[in-house]
Amino acid sequence: LLSVACFVLVVARLKSSASEASIAVLCLFQSLFLIMDHGQVDLAILALLVLAYQLASDRPILAGIAWGIACLLKPPAGLLLFAFARYRRYRAIAAAALTGVAGCTLVAARDGSETLALFGDWRTLLGGATETWILRHDAQGWPTAILSFASAAGIFDGNPTGFHLAIAQLFSLAIFLGLYAWRRPAGDEELAWLALGVVLLSPQAWRANFVLALPAVVIAVRRWRSG
């Protein structure tokens, strides 16, 4: 129900027509199905990013809180920083930072001295899962593509290490920022770029995560219909 509400919120904030929203559903049907079937939070993250971007000028504190929560759910949502820095939305950035600190403090207060141990266990689990999963067919982000070519070229044997993954992510980010600086998108187009970038730059991007392409699909359909 939360995912459905977030989908409605996103298409409403993008001022999508019924036909634009319908085509977007058809294009992203598999991702939407997996979101519902697996109980993922990507539509909630997308809704938070849309709110954060659109409210940054008039209600920067609320925008920062929304962005901070999105980053707590999925750290690559921090990509919105480049838009906020570009438009000097410093109050929104500060609000997001405080939201992140508050969220981490609540976890620490709940778990006490076990917090660092839990964080270490999470890092160990994430590292082990990422290195064995990153080259599978259902991992589809830019870092995966780079590592696939590197593996085929014999740069490393077996599974990539954390170092390989970090280099691939930095290289992916450099490519994305280069395209972003060259295109200099604005408005809904910029929002679409950044939302899509969140999933493209994620090391474990998979089919459900690509629901973050929703703004890009809506913009593409709108431009196609307008010639």
PDB file of C-alpha atoms in Angstrom:
ATOM      1  CA  LEU A   1       0.000   0.000   0.000  1.00  0.00           C
ATOM      2  CA  LEU A   2       2.873   2.354   0.780  1.00  0.00           C
ATOM      3  CA  SER A   3       4.467   1.579  -2.594  1.00  0.00           C
ATOM      4  CA  VAL A   4       1.203   2.264  -4.425  1.00  0.00           C
ATOM      5  CA  ALA A   5       0.781   5.548  -2.562  1.00  0.00           C
ATOM      6  CA  CYS A   6       4.360   6.532  -3.411  1.00  0.00           C
ATOM      7  CA  PHE A   7       3.785   5.706  -7.094  1.00  0.00           C
ATOM      8  CA  VAL A   8       0.677   7.906  -7.152  1.00  0.00           C
ATOM      9  CA  LEU A   9       2.576  10.688  -5.393  1.00  0.00           C
ATOM     10  CA  VAL A  10       5.437  10.556  -7.911  1.00  0.00           C
ATOM     11  CA  VAL A  11       3.249  10.650 -11.045  1.00  0.00           C
ATOM     12  CA  ALA A  12       1.179  13.452  -9.484  1.00  0.00           C
ATOM     13  CA  ARG A  13       4.268  15.527  -8.603  1.00  0.00           C
ATOM     14  CA  LEU A  14       5.565  15.016 -12.141  1.00  0.00           C
ATOM     15  CA  LYS A  15       2.177  16.202 -13.470  1.00  0.00           C
ATOM     16  CA  SER A  16       1.947  13.048 -15.559  1.00  0.00           C
ATOM     17  CA  SER A  17      -1.090  12.526 -17.752  1.00  0.00           C
ATOM     18  CA  ALA A  18      -2.995   9.250 -17.507  1.00  0.00           C
ATOM     19  CA  SER A  19      -1.426   8.032 -20.748  1.00  0.00           C
ATOM     20  CA  GLU A  20       2.108   8.948 -19.614  1.00  0.00           C
ATOM     21  CA  ALA A  21       1.604   7.123 -16.332  1.00  0.00           C
ATOM     22  CA  SER A  22       0.124   4.100 -18.120  1.00  0.00           C
ATOM     23  CA  ILE A  23       3.049   3.836 -20.544  1.00  0.00           C
ATOM     24  CA  ALA A  24       5.468   4.149 -17.635  1.00  0.00           C
ATOM     25  CA  VAL A  25       3.705   1.265 -15.872  1.00  0.00           C
ATOM     26  CA  LEU A  26       4.008  -0.888 -18.998  1.00  0.00           C
ATOM     27  CA  CYS A  27       7.704  -0.043 -19.436  1.00  0.00           C
ATOM     28  CA  LEU A  28       8.530  -0.694 -15.785  1.00  0.00           C
ATOM     29  CA  PHE A  29       6.041  -3.477 -15.122  1.00  0.00           C
ATOM     30  CA  GLN A  30       8.657  -6.048 -14.110  1.00  0.00           C
ATOM     31  CA  SER A  31      10.307  -3.643 -11.680  1.00  0.00           C
ATOM     32  CA  LEU A  32       6.955  -2.633 -10.202  1.00  0.00           C
ATOM     33  CA  PHE A  33       5.946  -6.283  -9.799  1.00  0.00           C
ATOM     34  CA  LEU A  34       9.215  -7.135  -8.034  1.00  0.00           C
ATOM     35  CA  ILE A  35       8.819  -4.112  -5.741  1.00  0.00           C
ATOM     36  CA  MET A  36       5.447  -5.460  -4.599  1.00  0.00           C
ATOM     37  CA  ASP A  37       6.459  -9.122  -4.569  1.00  0.00           C
ATOM     38  CA  HIS A  38       9.695  -8.639  -2.612  1.00  0.00           C
ATOM     39  CA  GLY A  39       8.553  -5.785  -0.362  1.00  0.00           C
ATOM     40  CA  GLN A  40      11.296  -3.423  -1.552  1.00  0.00           C
ATOM     41  CA  VAL A  41      11.470   0.285  -0.598  1.00  0.00           C
ATOM     42  CA  ASP A  42      12.572   1.778  -3.927  1.00  0.00           C
ATOM     43  CA  LEU A  43       9.265   3.539  -4.632  1.00  0.00           C
ATOM     44  CA  ALA A  44       9.446   5.116  -1.182  1.00  0.00           C
ATOM     45  CA  ILE A  45      13.001   6.266  -1.934  1.00  0.00           C
ATOM     46  CA  LEU A  46      11.867   7.689  -5.279  1.00  0.00           C
ATOM     47  CA  ALA A  47       8.994   9.570  -3.638  1.00  0.00           C
ATOM     48  CA  LEU A  48      11.374  11.035  -1.052  1.00  0.00           C
ATOM     49  CA  LEU A  49      13.799  12.128  -3.786  1.00  0.00           C
ATOM     50  CA  VAL A  50      11.010  13.773  -5.785  1.00  0.00           C
ATOM     51  CA  LEU A  51       9.764  15.639  -2.716  1.00  0.00           C
ATOM     52  CA  ALA A  52      13.289  16.665  -1.727  1.00  0.00           C
ATOM     53  CA  TYR A  53      14.125  18.011  -5.189  1.00  0.00           C
ATOM     54  CA  GLN A  54      10.849  19.859  -5.736  1.00  0.00           C
ATOM     55  CA  LEU A  55      10.604  21.353  -2.226  1.00  0.00           C
ATOM     56  CA  ALA A  56      14.249  22.440  -1.926  1.00  0.00           C
ATOM     57  CA  SER A  57      13.680  26.063  -2.917  1.00  0.00           C
ATOM     58  CA  ASP A  58      10.482  26.809  -0.955  1.00  0.00           C
ATOM     59  CA  ARG A  59      10.709  24.400   1.989  1.00  0.00           C
ATOM     60  CA  PRO A  60      14.402  23.491   2.351  1.00  0.00           C
ATOM     61  CA  ILE A  61      14.117  21.992   5.835  1.00  0.00           C
ATOM     62  CA  LEU A  62      11.365  19.570   4.794  1.00  0.00           C
ATOM     63  CA  ALA A  63      13.286  18.800   1.606  1.00  0.00           C
ATOM     64  CA  GLY A  64      16.422  18.045   3.623  1.00  0.00           C
ATOM     65  CA  ILE A  65      14.546  15.730   5.979  1.00  0.00           C
ATOM     66  CA  ALA A  66      13.060  13.808   3.026  1.00  0.00           C
ATOM     67  CA  TRP A  67      16.477  13.546   1.396  1.00  0.00           C
ATOM     68  CA  GLY A  68      18.124  12.459   4.647  1.00  0.00           C
ATOM     69  CA  ILE A  69      15.618   9.629   5.093  1.00  0.00           C
ATOM     70  CA  ALA A  70      16.176   8.554   1.470  1.00  0.00           C
ATOM     71  CA  CYS A  71      19.942   8.409   2.110  1.00  0.00           C
ATOM     72  CA  LEU A  72      19.422   6.322   5.246  1.00  0.00           C
ATOM     73  CA  LEU A  73      17.397   3.856   3.172  1.00  0.00           C
ATOM     74  CA  LYS A  74      19.781   3.852   0.188  1.00  0.00           C
ATOM     75  CA  PRO A  75      23.087   5.755   0.497  1.00  0.00           C
ATOM     76  CA  PRO A  76      23.422   6.303  -3.305  1.00  0.00           C
ATOM     77  CA  ALA A  77      20.498   8.720  -2.912  1.00  0.00           C
ATOM     78  CA  GLY A  78      23.252  11.118  -1.824  1.00  0.00           C
ATOM     79  CA  LEU A  79      23.692  11.814  -5.536  1.00  0.00           C
ATOM     80  CA  LEU A  80      21.147  14.596  -5.053  1.00  0.00           C
ATOM     81  CA  LEU A  81      23.940  16.522  -3.334  1.00  0.00           C
ATOM     82  CA  PHE A  82      25.230  17.699  -6.716  1.00  0.00           C
ATOM     83  CA  ALA A  83      21.920  19.402  -7.530  1.00  0.00           C
ATOM     84  CA  PHE A  84      21.660  20.972  -4.073  1.00  0.00           C
ATOM     85  CA  ALA A  85      25.238  22.221  -4.250  1.00  0.00           C
ATOM     86  CA  ARG A  86      24.627  23.553  -7.768  1.00  0.00           C
ATOM     87  CA  TYR A  87      21.683  25.663  -6.553  1.00  0.00           C
ATOM     88  CA  ARG A  88      23.238  26.435  -3.158  1.00  0.00           C
ATOM     89  CA  ARG A  89      20.532  24.705  -1.144  1.00  0.00           C
ATOM     90  CA  TYR A  90      22.690  24.748   1.956  1.00  0.00           C
ATOM     91  CA  ARG A  91      19.786  24.664   4.416  1.00  0.00           C
ATOM     92  CA  ALA A  92      18.477  21.503   2.776  1.00  0.00           C
ATOM     93  CA  ILE A  93      21.949  19.940   2.941  1.00  0.00           C
ATOM     94  CA  ALA A  94      22.247  20.820   6.632  1.00  0.00           C
ATOM     95  CA  ALA A  95      18.783  19.428   7.386  1.00  0.00           C
ATOM     96  CA  ALA A  96      19.657  16.189   5.601  1.00  0.00           C
ATOM     97  CA  ALA A  97      22.907  15.870   7.567  1.00  0.00           C
ATOM     98  CA  LEU A  98      21.080  16.384  10.856  1.00  0.00           C
ATOM     99  CA  THR A  99      18.445  13.833   9.813  1.00  0.00           C
ATOM    100  CA  GLY A 100      21.183  11.289   9.113  1.00  0.00           C
ATOM    101  CA  VAL A 101      22.842  11.957  12.468  1.00  0.00           C
ATOM    102  CA  ALA A 102      19.485  11.686  14.242  1.00  0.00           C
ATOM    103  CA  GLY A 103      18.722   8.388  12.539  1.00  0.00           C
ATOM    104  CA  CYS A 104      22.096   6.914  13.460  1.00  0.00           C
ATOM    105  CA  THR A 105      21.751   8.227  17.021  1.00  0.00           C
ATOM    106  CA  LEU A 106      18.374   6.510  17.411  1.00  0.00           C
ATOM    107  CA  VAL A 107      19.916   3.218  16.293  1.00  0.00           C
ATOM    108  CA  ALA A 108      22.819   3.684  18.699  1.00  0.00           C
ATOM    109  CA  ALA A 109      20.450   4.557  21.547  1.00  0.00           C
ATOM    110  CA  ARG A 110      18.373   1.455  20.884  1.00  0.00           C
ATOM    111  CA  ASP A 111      21.255  -1.013  20.510  1.00  0.00           C
ATOM    112  CA  GLY A 112      23.792   0.671  22.778  1.00  0.00           C
ATOM    113  CA  SER A 113      27.245  -0.874  22.784  1.00  0.00           C
ATOM    114  CA  GLU A 114      26.161  -3.472  20.216  1.00  0.00           C
ATOM    115  CA  THR A 115      25.813  -0.813  17.513  1.00  0.00           C
ATOM    116  CA  LEU A 116      29.414  -0.996  16.279  1.00  0.00           C
ATOM    117  CA  ALA A 117      29.342  -4.789  16.372  1.00  0.00           C
ATOM    118  CA  LEU A 118      26.113  -4.811  14.362  1.00  0.00           C
ATOM    119  CA  PHE A 119      27.624  -2.382  11.878  1.00  0.00           C
ATOM    120  CA  GLY A 120      30.691  -4.581  11.538  1.00  0.00           C
ATOM    121  CA  ASP A 121      28.543  -7.678  10.992  1.00  0.00           C
ATOM    122  CA  TRP A 122      26.526  -5.817   8.362  1.00  0.00           C
ATOM    123  CA  ARG A 123      29.689  -4.725   6.552  1.00  0.00           C
ATOM    124  CA  THR A 124      31.007  -8.299   6.595  1.00  0.00           C
ATOM    125  CA  LEU A 125      27.737  -9.662   5.228  1.00  0.00           C
ATOM    126  CA  LEU A 126      27.479  -6.952   2.591  1.00  0.00           C
ATOM    127  CA  GLY A 127      31.084  -7.422   1.489  1.00  0.00           C
ATOM    128  CA  GLY A 128      30.719 -11.176   1.171  1.00  0.00           C
ATOM    129  CA  ALA A 129      27.393 -10.978  -0.657  1.00  0.00           C
ATOM    130  CA  THR A 130      28.516  -8.204  -3.001  1.00  0.00           C
ATOM    131  CA  GLU A 131      31.718  -9.882  -4.140  1.00  0.00           C
ATOM    132  CA  THR A 132      29.980 -13.168  -4.951  1.00  0.00           C
ATOM    133  CA  TRP A 133      26.867 -11.602  -6.497  1.00  0.00           C
ATOM    134  CA  ILE A 134      28.225  -8.613  -8.397  1.00  0.00           C
ATOM    135  CA  LEU A 135      28.942 -10.466 -11.673  1.00  0.00           C
ATOM    136  CA  ARG A 136      25.677 -12.386 -11.832  1.00  0.00           C
ATOM    137  CA  HIS A 137      23.220 -11.680 -14.634  1.00  0.00           C
ATOM    138  CA  ASP A 138      20.752  -9.865 -12.366  1.00  0.00           C
ATOM    139  CA  ALA A 139      23.235  -7.239 -11.134  1.00  0.00           C
ATOM    140  CA  GLN A 140      22.909  -4.509 -13.728  1.00  0.00           C
ATOM    141  CA  GLY A 141      24.495  -1.240 -12.564  1.00  0.00           C
ATOM    142  CA  TRP A 142      27.410   0.559 -14.204  1.00  0.00           C
ATOM    143  CA  PRO A 143      29.984  -0.790 -11.696  1.00  0.00           C
ATOM    144  CA  THR A 144      28.856  -4.304 -12.635  1.00  0.00           C
ATOM    145  CA  ALA A 145      29.301  -3.558 -16.342  1.00  0.00           C
ATOM    146  CA  ILE A 146      32.810  -2.212 -15.748  1.00  0.00           C
ATOM    147  CA  LEU A 147      33.773  -5.193 -13.584  1.00  0.00           C
ATOM    148  CA  SER A 148      32.369  -7.612 -16.174  1.00  0.00           C
ATOM    149  CA  PHE A 149      34.642  -6.152 -18.840  1.00  0.00           C
ATOM    150  CA  ALA A 150      37.574  -6.130 -16.406  1.00  0.00           C
ATOM    151  CA  SER A 151      36.977  -9.784 -15.545  1.00  0.00           C
ATOM    152  CA  ALA A 152      36.763 -10.740 -19.222  1.00  0.00           C
ATOM    153  CA  ALA A 153      40.027  -8.879 -19.838  1.00  0.00           C
ATOM    154  CA  GLY A 154      41.722 -10.916 -17.105  1.00  0.00           C
ATOM    155  CA  ILE A 155      42.410  -7.958 -14.818  1.00  0.00           C
ATOM    156  CA  PHE A 156      41.384 -10.117 -11.853  1.00  0.00           C
ATOM    157  CA  ASP A 157      40.568 -13.794 -11.319  1.00  0.00           C
ATOM    158  CA  GLY A 158      37.433 -15.054  -9.620  1.00  0.00           C
ATOM    159  CA  ASN A 159      35.268 -12.610  -7.714  1.00  0.00           C
ATOM    160  CA  PRO A 160      36.232  -8.928  -7.575  1.00  0.00           C
ATOM    161  CA  THR A 161      37.583  -7.555  -4.307  1.00  0.00           C
ATOM    162  CA  GLY A 162      36.295  -4.531  -2.427  1.00  0.00           C
ATOM    163  CA  PHE A 163      39.125  -2.531  -3.980  1.00  0.00           C
ATOM    164  CA  HIS A 164      37.992  -3.472  -7.500  1.00  0.00           C
ATOM    165  CA  LEU A 165      34.434  -2.510  -6.645  1.00  0.00           C
ATOM    166  CA  ALA A 166      35.504   0.859  -5.224  1.00  0.00           C
ATOM    167  CA  ILE A 167      37.469   1.672  -8.388  1.00  0.00           C
ATOM    168  CA  ALA A 168      34.513   0.649 -10.575  1.00  0.00           C
ATOM    169  CA  GLN A 169      32.143   2.838  -8.538  1.00  0.00           C
ATOM    170  CA  LEU A 170      34.463   5.846  -8.704  1.00  0.00           C
ATOM    171  CA  PHE A 171      34.880   5.390 -12.456  1.00  0.00           C
ATOM    172  CA  SER A 172      31.087   5.106 -12.875  1.00  0.00           C
ATOM    173  CA  LEU A 173      30.564   8.263 -10.819  1.00  0.00           C
ATOM    174  CA  ALA A 174      33.126  10.139 -12.915  1.00  0.00           C
ATOM    175  CA  ILE A 175      31.341   9.143 -16.137  1.00  0.00           C
ATOM    176  CA  PHE A 176      27.963  10.152 -14.728  1.00  0.00           C
ATOM    177  CA  LEU A 177      29.180  13.509 -13.446  1.00  0.00           C
ATOM    178  CA  GLY A 178      30.865  14.207 -16.771  1.00  0.00           C
ATOM    179  CA  LEU A 179      27.599  13.606 -18.615  1.00  0.00           C
ATOM    180  CA  TYR A 180      25.703  15.625 -15.996  1.00  0.00           C
ATOM    181  CA  ALA A 181      28.073  18.594 -16.351  1.00  0.00           C
ATOM    182  CA  TRP A 182      27.915  18.396 -20.153  1.00  0.00           C
ATOM    183  CA  ARG A 183      24.127  18.161 -20.333  1.00  0.00           C
ATOM    184  CA  ARG A 184      23.377  20.521 -17.422  1.00  0.00           C
ATOM    185  CA  PRO A 185      19.774  19.305 -17.072  1.00  0.00           C
ATOM    186  CA  ALA A 186      17.209  21.352 -15.166  1.00  0.00           C
ATOM    187  CA  GLY A 187      13.772  20.856 -13.669  1.00  0.00           C
ATOM    188  CA  ASP A 188      12.089  17.484 -14.124  1.00  0.00           C
ATOM    189  CA  GLU A 189      14.818  16.406 -16.527  1.00  0.00           C
ATOM    190  CA  GLU A 190      17.464  16.915 -13.843  1.00  0.00           C
ATOM    191  CA  LEU A 191      15.339  15.016 -11.354  1.00  0.00           C
ATOM    192  CA  ALA A 192      15.040  12.166 -13.866  1.00  0.00           C
ATOM    193  CA  TRP A 193      18.823  12.115 -14.395  1.00  0.00           C
ATOM    194  CA  LEU A 194      19.586  11.995 -10.688  1.00  0.00           C
ATOM    195  CA  ALA A 195      16.947   9.393  -9.824  1.00  0.00           C
ATOM    196  CA  LEU A 196      18.183   7.117 -12.606  1.00  0.00           C
ATOM    197  CA  GLY A 197      21.759   7.771 -11.527  1.00  0.00           C
ATOM    198  CA  VAL A 198      21.017   6.496  -8.022  1.00  0.00           C
ATOM    199  CA  VAL A 199      20.318   3.020  -9.382  1.00  0.00           C
ATOM    200  CA  LEU A 200      22.857   3.047 -12.227  1.00  0.00           C
ATOM    201  CA  LEU A 201      25.695   3.838  -9.811  1.00  0.00           C
ATOM    202  CA  SER A 202      24.624   1.257  -7.221  1.00  0.00           C
ATOM    203  CA  PRO A 203      26.918  -1.781  -7.052  1.00  0.00           C
ATOM    204  CA  GLN A 204      24.000  -4.191  -6.730  1.00  0.00           C
ATOM    205  CA  ALA A 205      21.483  -2.567  -9.063  1.00  0.00           C
ATOM    206  CA  TRP A 206      18.917  -5.172 -10.026  1.00  0.00           C
ATOM    207  CA  ARG A 207      15.589  -5.231 -11.797  1.00  0.00           C
ATOM    208  CA  ALA A 208      13.396  -4.015  -8.929  1.00  0.00           C
ATOM    209  CA  ASN A 209      15.639  -1.005  -8.302  1.00  0.00           C
ATOM    210  CA  PHE A 210      15.043   0.292 -11.826  1.00  0.00           C
ATOM    211  CA  VAL A 211      11.661   1.626 -10.748  1.00  0.00           C
ATOM    212  CA  LEU A 212      13.775   4.733 -10.107  1.00  0.00           C
ATOM    213  CA  ALA A 213      13.718   5.182 -13.900  1.00  0.00           C
ATOM    214  CA  LEU A 214      10.063   6.257 -13.614  1.00  0.00           C
ATOM    215  CA  PRO A 215      10.730  10.023 -13.994  1.00  0.00           C
ATOM    216  CA  ALA A 216      13.022   9.350 -16.974  1.00  0.00           C
ATOM    217  CA  VAL A 217      10.344   7.269 -18.690  1.00  0.00           C
ATOM    218  CA  VAL A 218       7.686   9.930 -18.090  1.00  0.00           C
ATOM    219  CA  ILE A 219       9.952  12.666 -19.489  1.00  0.00           C
ATOM    220  CA  ALA A 220      10.847  10.500 -22.509  1.00  0.00           C
ATOM    221  CA  VAL A 221       7.170   9.815 -23.278  1.00  0.00           C
ATOM    222  CA  ARG A 222       6.317  13.496 -22.864  1.00  0.00           C
ATOM    223  CA  ARG A 223       9.067  14.554 -25.273  1.00  0.00           C
ATOM    224  CA  TRP A 224       8.126  11.887 -27.787  1.00  0.00           C
ATOM    225  CA  ARG A 225       4.505  13.032 -27.792  1.00  0.00           C
ATOM    226  CA  SER A 226       5.518  16.673 -28.224  1.00  0.00           C
ATOM    227  CA  GLY A 227       7.744  15.860 -31.184  1.00  0.00           C
TER     228      GLY A 227
END
